Tab-separated table of C-alpha atoms in Angstrom:
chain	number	residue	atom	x	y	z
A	1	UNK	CA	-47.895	-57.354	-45.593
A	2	UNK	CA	-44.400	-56.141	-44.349
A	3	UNK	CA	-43.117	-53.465	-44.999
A	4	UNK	CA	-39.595	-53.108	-47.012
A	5	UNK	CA	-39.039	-49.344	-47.450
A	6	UNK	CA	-35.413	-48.343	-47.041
A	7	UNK	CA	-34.626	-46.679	-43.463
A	8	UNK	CA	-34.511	-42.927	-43.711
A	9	UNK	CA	-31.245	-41.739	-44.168
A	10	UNK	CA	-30.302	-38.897	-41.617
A	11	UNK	CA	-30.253	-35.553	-42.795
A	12	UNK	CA	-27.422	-33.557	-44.004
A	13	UNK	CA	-28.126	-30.823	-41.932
A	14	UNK	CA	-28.286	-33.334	-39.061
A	15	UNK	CA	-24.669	-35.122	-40.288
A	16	UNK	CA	-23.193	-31.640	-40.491
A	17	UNK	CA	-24.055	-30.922	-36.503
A	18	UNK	CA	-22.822	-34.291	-35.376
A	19	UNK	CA	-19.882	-34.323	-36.991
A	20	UNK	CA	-19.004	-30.132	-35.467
A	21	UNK	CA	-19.894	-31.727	-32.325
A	22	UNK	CA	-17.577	-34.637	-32.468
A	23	UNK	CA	-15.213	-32.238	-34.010
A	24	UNK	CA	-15.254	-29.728	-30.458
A	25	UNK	CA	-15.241	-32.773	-28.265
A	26	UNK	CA	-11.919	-33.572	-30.186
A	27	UNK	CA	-10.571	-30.102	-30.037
A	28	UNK	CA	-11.249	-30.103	-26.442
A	29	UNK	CA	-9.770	-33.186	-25.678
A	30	UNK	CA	-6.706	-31.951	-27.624
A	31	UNK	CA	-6.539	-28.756	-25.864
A	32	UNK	CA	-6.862	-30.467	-22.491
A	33	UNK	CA	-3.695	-32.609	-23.226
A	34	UNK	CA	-1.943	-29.458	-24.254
A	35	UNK	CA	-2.545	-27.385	-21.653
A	36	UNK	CA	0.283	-25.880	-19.689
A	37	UNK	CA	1.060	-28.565	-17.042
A	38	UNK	CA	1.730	-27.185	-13.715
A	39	UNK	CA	4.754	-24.811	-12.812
A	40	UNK	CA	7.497	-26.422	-10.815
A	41	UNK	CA	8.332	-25.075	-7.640
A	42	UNK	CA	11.626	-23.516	-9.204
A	43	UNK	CA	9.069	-21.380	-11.736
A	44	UNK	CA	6.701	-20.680	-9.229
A	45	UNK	CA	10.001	-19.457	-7.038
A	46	UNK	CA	10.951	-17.082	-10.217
A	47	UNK	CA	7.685	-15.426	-10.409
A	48	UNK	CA	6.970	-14.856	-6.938
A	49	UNK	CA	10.526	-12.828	-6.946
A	50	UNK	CA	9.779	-11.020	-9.867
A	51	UNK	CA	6.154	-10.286	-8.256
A	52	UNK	CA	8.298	-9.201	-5.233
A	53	UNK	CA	10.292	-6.679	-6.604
A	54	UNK	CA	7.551	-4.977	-8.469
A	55	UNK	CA	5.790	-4.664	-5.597
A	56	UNK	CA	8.671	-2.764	-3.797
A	57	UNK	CA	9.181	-0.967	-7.104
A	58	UNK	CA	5.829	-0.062	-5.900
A	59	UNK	CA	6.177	0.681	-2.360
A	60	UNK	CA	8.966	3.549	-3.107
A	61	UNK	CA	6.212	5.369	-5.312
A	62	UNK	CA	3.881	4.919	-2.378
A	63	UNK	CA	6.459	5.997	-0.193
A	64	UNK	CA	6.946	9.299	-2.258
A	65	UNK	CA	3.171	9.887	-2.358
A	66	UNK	CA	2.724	9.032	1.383
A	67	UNK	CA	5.832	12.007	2.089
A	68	UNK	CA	4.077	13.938	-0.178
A	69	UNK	CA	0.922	13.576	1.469
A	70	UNK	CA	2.084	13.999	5.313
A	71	UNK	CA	3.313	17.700	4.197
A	72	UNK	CA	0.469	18.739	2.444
A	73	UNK	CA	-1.242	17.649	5.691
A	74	UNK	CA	1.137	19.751	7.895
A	75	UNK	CA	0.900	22.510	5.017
A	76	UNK	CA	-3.127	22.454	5.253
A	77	UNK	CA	-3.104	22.243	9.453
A	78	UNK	CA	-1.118	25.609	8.932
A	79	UNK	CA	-2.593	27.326	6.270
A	80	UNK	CA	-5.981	26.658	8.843
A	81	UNK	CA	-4.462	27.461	12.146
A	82	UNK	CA	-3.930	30.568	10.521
A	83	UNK	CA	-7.138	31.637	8.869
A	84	UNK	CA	-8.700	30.718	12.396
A	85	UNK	CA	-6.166	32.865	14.122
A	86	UNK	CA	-7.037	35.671	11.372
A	87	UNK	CA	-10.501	35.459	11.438
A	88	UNK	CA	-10.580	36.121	15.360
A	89	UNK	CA	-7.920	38.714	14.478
A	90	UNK	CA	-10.507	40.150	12.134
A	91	UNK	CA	-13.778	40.024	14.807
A	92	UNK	CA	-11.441	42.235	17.318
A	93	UNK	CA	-11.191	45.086	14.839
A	94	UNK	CA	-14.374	44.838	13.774
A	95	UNK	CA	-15.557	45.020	17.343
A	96	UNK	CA	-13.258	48.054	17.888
A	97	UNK	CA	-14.279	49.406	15.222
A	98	UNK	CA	-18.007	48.825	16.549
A	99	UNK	CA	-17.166	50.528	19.937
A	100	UNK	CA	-15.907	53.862	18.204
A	101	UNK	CA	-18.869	54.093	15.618
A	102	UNK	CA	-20.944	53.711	19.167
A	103	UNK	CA	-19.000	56.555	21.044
A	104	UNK	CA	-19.135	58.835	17.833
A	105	UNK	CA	-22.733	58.324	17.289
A	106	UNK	CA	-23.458	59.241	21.831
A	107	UNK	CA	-21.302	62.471	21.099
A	108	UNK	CA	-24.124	63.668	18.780
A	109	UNK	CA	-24.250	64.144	14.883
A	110	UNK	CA	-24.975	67.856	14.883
A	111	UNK	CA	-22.923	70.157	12.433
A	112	UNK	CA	-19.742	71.413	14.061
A	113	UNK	CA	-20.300	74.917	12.967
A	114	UNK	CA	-24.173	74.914	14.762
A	115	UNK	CA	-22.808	72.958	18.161
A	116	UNK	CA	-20.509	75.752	17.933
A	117	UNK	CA	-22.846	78.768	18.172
A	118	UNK	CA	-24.822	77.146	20.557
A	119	UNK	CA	-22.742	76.075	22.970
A	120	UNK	CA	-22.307	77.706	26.332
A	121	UNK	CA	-18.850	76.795	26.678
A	122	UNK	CA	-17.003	77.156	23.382
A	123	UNK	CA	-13.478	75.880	24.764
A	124	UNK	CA	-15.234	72.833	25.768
A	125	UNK	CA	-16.466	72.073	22.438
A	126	UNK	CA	-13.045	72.773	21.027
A	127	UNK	CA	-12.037	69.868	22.974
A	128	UNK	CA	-14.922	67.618	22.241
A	129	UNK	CA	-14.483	68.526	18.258
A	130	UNK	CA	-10.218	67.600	18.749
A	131	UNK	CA	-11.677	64.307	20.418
A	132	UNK	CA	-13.893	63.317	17.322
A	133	UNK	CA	-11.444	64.399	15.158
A	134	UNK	CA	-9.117	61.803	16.629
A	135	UNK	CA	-11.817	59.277	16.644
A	136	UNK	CA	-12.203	59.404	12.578
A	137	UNK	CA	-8.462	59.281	12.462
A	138	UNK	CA	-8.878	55.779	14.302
A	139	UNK	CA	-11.898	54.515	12.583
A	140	UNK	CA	-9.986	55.134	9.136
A	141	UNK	CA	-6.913	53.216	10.771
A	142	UNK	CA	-8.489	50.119	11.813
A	143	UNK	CA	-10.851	50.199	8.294
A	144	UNK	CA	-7.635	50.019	6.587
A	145	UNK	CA	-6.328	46.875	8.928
A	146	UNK	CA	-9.721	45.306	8.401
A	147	UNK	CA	-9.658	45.528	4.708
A	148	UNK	CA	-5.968	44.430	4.888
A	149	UNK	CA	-6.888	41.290	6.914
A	150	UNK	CA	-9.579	40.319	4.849
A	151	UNK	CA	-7.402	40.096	1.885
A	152	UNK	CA	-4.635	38.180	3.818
A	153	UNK	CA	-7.464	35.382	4.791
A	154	UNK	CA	-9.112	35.678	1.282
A	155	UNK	CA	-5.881	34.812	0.047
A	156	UNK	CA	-5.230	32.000	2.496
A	157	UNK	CA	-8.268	30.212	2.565
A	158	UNK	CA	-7.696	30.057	-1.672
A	159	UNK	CA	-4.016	28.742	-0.742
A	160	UNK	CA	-6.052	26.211	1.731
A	161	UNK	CA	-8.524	25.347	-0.905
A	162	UNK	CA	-6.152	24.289	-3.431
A	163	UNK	CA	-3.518	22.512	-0.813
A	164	UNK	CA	-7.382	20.624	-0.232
A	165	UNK	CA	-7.261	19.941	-3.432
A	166	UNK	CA	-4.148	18.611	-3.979
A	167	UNK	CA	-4.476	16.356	-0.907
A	168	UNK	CA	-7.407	14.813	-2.224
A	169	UNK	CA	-5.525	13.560	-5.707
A	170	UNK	CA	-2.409	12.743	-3.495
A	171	UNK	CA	-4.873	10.895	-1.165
A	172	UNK	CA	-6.149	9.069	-4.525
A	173	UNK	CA	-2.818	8.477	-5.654
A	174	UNK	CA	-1.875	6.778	-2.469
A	175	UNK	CA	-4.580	4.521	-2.214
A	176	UNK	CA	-3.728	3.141	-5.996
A	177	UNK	CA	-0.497	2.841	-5.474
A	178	UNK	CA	-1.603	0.767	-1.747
A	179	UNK	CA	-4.186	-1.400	-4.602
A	180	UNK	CA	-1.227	-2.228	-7.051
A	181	UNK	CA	1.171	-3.379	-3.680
A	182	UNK	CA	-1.409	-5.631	-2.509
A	183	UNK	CA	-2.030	-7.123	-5.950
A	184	UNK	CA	1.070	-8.006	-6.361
A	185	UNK	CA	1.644	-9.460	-2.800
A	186	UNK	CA	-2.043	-10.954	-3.544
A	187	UNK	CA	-0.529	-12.796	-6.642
A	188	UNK	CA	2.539	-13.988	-4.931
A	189	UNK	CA	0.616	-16.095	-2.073
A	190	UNK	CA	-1.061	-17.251	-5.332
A	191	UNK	CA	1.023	-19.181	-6.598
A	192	UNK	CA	2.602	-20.385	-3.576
A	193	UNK	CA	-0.504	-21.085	-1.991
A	194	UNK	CA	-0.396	-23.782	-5.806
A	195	UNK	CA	2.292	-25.643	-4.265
A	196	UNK	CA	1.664	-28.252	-1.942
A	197	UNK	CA	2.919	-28.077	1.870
A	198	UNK	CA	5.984	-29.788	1.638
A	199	UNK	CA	7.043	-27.344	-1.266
A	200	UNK	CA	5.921	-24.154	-0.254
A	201	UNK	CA	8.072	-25.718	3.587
A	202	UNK	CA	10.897	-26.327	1.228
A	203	UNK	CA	11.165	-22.389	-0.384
A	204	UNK	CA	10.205	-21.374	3.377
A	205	UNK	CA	13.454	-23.586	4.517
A	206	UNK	CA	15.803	-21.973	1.889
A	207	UNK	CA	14.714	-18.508	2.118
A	208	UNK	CA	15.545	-18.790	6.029
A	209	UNK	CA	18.776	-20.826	5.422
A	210	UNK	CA	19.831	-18.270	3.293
A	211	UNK	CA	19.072	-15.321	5.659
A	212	UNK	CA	21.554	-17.442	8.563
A	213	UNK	CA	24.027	-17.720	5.839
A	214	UNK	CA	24.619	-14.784	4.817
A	215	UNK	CA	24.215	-12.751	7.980
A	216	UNK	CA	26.095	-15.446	10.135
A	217	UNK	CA	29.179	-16.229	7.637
A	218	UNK	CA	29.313	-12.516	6.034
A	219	UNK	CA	32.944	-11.996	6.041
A	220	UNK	CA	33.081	-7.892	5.944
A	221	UNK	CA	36.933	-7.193	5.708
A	222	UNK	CA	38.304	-4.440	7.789
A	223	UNK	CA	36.543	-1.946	6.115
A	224	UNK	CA	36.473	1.630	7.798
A	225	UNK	CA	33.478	3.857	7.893
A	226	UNK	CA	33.431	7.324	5.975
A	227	UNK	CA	32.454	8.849	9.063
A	228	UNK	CA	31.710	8.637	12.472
A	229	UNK	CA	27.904	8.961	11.384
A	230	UNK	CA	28.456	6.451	8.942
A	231	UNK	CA	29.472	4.369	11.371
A	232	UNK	CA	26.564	4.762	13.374
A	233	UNK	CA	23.962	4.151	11.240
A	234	UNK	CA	25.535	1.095	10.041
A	235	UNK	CA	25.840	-0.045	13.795
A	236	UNK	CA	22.294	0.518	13.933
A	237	UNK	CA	20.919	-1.070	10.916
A	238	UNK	CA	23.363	-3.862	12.106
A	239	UNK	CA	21.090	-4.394	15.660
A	240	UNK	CA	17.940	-4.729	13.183
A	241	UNK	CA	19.483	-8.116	11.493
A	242	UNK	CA	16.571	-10.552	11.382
A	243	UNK	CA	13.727	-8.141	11.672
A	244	UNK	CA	10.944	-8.553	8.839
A	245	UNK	CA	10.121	-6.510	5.419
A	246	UNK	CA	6.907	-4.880	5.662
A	247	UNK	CA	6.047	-2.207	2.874
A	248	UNK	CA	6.319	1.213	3.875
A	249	UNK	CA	7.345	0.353	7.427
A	250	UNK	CA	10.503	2.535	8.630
A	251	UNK	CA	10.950	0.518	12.021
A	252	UNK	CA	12.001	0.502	14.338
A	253	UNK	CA	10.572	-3.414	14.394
A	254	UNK	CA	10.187	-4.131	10.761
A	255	UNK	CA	11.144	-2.089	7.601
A	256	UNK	CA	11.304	-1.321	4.026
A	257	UNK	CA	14.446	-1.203	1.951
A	258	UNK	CA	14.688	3.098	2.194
A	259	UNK	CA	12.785	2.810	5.716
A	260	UNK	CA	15.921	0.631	6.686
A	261	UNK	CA	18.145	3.317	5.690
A	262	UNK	CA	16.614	6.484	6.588
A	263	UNK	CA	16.237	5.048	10.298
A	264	UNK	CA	19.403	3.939	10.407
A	265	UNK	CA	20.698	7.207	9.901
A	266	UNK	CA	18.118	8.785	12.157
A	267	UNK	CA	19.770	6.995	14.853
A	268	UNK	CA	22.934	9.067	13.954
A	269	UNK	CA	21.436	12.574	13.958
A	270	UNK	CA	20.998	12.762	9.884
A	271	UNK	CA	17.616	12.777	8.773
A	272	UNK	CA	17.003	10.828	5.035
A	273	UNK	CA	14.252	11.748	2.638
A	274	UNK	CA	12.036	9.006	2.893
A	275	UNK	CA	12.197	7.170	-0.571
A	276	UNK	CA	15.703	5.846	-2.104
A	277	UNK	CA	15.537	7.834	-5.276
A	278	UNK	CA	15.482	10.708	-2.837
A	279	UNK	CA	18.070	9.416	-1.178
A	280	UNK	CA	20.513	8.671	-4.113
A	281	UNK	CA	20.893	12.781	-3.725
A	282	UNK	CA	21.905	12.889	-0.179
A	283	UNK	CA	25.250	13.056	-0.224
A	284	UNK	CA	28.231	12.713	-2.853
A	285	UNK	CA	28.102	9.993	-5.153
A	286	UNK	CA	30.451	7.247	-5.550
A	287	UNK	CA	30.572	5.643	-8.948
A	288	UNK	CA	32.767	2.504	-8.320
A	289	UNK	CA	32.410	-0.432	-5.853
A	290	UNK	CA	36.094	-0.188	-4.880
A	291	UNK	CA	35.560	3.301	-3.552
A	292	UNK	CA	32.459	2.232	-1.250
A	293	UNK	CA	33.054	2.607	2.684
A	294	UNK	CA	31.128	0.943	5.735
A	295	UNK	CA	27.983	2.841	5.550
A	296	UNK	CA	27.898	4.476	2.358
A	297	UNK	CA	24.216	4.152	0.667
A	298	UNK	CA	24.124	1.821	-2.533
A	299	UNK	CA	21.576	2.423	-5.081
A	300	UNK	CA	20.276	-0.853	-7.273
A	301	UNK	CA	18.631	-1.332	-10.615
A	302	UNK	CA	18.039	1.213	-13.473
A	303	UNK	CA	15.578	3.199	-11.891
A	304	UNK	CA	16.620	3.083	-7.915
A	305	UNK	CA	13.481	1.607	-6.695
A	306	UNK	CA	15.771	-0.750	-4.057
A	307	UNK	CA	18.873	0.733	-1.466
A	308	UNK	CA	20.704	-0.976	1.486
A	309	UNK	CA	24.212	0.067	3.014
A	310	UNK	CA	27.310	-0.702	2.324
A	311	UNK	CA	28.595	-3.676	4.710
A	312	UNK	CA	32.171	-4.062	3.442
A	313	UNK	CA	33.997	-6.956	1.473
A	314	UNK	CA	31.409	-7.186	-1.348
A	315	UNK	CA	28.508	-6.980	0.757
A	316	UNK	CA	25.740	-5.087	1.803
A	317	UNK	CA	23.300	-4.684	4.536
A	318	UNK	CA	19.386	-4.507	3.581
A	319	UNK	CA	16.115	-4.814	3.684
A	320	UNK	CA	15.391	-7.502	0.998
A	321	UNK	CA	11.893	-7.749	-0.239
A	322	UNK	CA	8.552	-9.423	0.804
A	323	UNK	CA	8.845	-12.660	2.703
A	324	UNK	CA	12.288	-11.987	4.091
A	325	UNK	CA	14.138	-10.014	6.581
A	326	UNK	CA	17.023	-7.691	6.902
A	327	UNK	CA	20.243	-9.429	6.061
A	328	UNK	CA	23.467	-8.911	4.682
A	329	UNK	CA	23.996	-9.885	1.007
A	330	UNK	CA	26.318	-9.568	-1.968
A	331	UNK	CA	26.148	-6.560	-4.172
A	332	UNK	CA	26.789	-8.532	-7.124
A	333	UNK	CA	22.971	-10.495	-6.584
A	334	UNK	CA	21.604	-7.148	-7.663
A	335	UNK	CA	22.282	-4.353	-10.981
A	336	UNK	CA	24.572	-2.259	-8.800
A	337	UNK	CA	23.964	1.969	-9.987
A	338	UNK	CA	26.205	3.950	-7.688
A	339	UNK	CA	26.687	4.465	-4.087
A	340	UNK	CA	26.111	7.880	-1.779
A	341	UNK	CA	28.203	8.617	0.896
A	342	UNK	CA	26.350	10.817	2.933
């Protein structure tokens, strides 16, 4: 006989997980549709610059460190140089010493008053006595520039020890700083490297276009320099038009914004510290843009992480940023602080 049960119904337990599931596929779906859609080439543009200039936001602080770290260098070389030269100061009065103890000890350690009675020849002794005499006044001489040494290297190889020290942090300072520049660079090619060809040959174009521009129709004025050194360096940041940014490179083929400057200046006998918020105290300040001469140093945004020189008319000279090379530009395309005329 058939059978005509009713068909189980499904569970609610087993209702409850289909319909979460459906639920998630939905959600997912949803999500999928609302999901950023890809940056244009103009946003992608944006944050690449902005990635950029905190990377050579970066590079001065890894500038500052690497300064740092070349003196400490030259500071520990010394400080070594001189416990070496100390120490083999130290093992020839030791040795001297060494020789008198031996001569002392040949002449004989009998009691002066006993040698006395039974010498032979008592004006002889007399002389031999004066002669010992003169050889303890000599033994306490160079005991007293031994111990004196030894406390001048005891104290310099602690002075070494902690310049070590010191070196070491600098030395991990410098290679964090080198991490968070090549982060950000790393991030840049990013998101150019998520534009296709033509694009990324299209920014490529107008970067380069821009460079021609400005460097081939930059109308300077008849601006004068504030010096004859002025001058000069601004001659010779002028014959590096064209070459390349590179972090912490200070030429003479390619070149950061303050390694633009400082060997520019070089090539006019002034030596630049090497970062530009060093260099925003070389020289006197100049407050306004109409008081800027040819060469004069000019100091951008808030906290003086970017410098170029002062070109005349409006424009500067500089070293730009990632991805471009050294080209004149207007000062009004970046927060202007003050210039330095050196």
């Amino acid at each position: 006989m058939a059978s005509h049960r009713r068909p189980k119904q499904p569970s609610r337990t087993r209702v409850t997980v289909l319909t979460a599931t459906a639920a998630a596929a939905v959600a997912l779906t949803s999500q999928a549709a609302q999901a950023d859609p890809k940056p244009t080439k103009k946003e992608v543009k944006a944050k690449v610059d902005k990635l950029y200039e905190e990377a050579e936001n970066a590079t001065e602080k890894f500038n500052g460190v690497k300064e740092k770290q070349d003196k400490l260098e030259k500071q520990v070389g010394d400080l070594q140089d001189k416990v070496a030269r100390g120490q083999g100061e130290l093992n020839e009065l030791r040795n001297g010493l060494g020789s008198m103890a031996t001569a002392q000890y040949r002449t004989g350690g009998i009691d002066p008053s006993v040698q006395l009675m039974l010498s032979s020849d008592p004006d002889s002794y007399l002389d031999k006595a004066s002669t010992l005499d003169q050889l303890s006044t000599k033994q306490a001489e160079a005991l007293r520039k031994i111990a004196d040494k030894q406390r001048t290297l005891k104290q310099q190889r602690q002075e070494a020890s902690t310049k070590l020290e010191e070196l070491a942090e600098t030395r991990k300072t410098l290679a964090g700083n080198k991490k968070e520049i090549q982060g950000k660079l790393s991030k840049a090619q990013a998101l150019l490297n998520s534009l296709t060809a033509k694009e990324r040959a299209a920014l490529a174009a107008a970067e380069a276009e821009r460079a021609n521009r400005a460097s081939s129709r930059a109308d300077l004025g008849n601006a004068l320099p504030s010096s004859q050194r002025a001058g000069a360096a601004f001659s010779a940041a002028q014959s590096k038009i064209g070459s390349p940014y590179v972090w912490g490179a200070t030429g003479p083929s390619s070149f950061d914004c303050s390694g633009l400057t400082s060997w520019a200046y070089s090539q006019a006998g002034v030596s630049l510290p090497r970062t530009s918020q060093s260099q925003a105290n070389a020289g006197q300040r100049i407050s306004s843009q109409s008081a800027l001469k040819k060469g004069d140093l000019v100091l951008f945004y808030g906290d003086l992480h970017h410098i170029g020189l002062y070109a005349g008319n409006g424009q500067i000279l500089h070293a730009p940023k990632p991805g471009a090379s050294v080209r004149y530009e207007s000062i009004n395309n970046m927060p202007f602080q003050f210039g330095v005329r050196v």
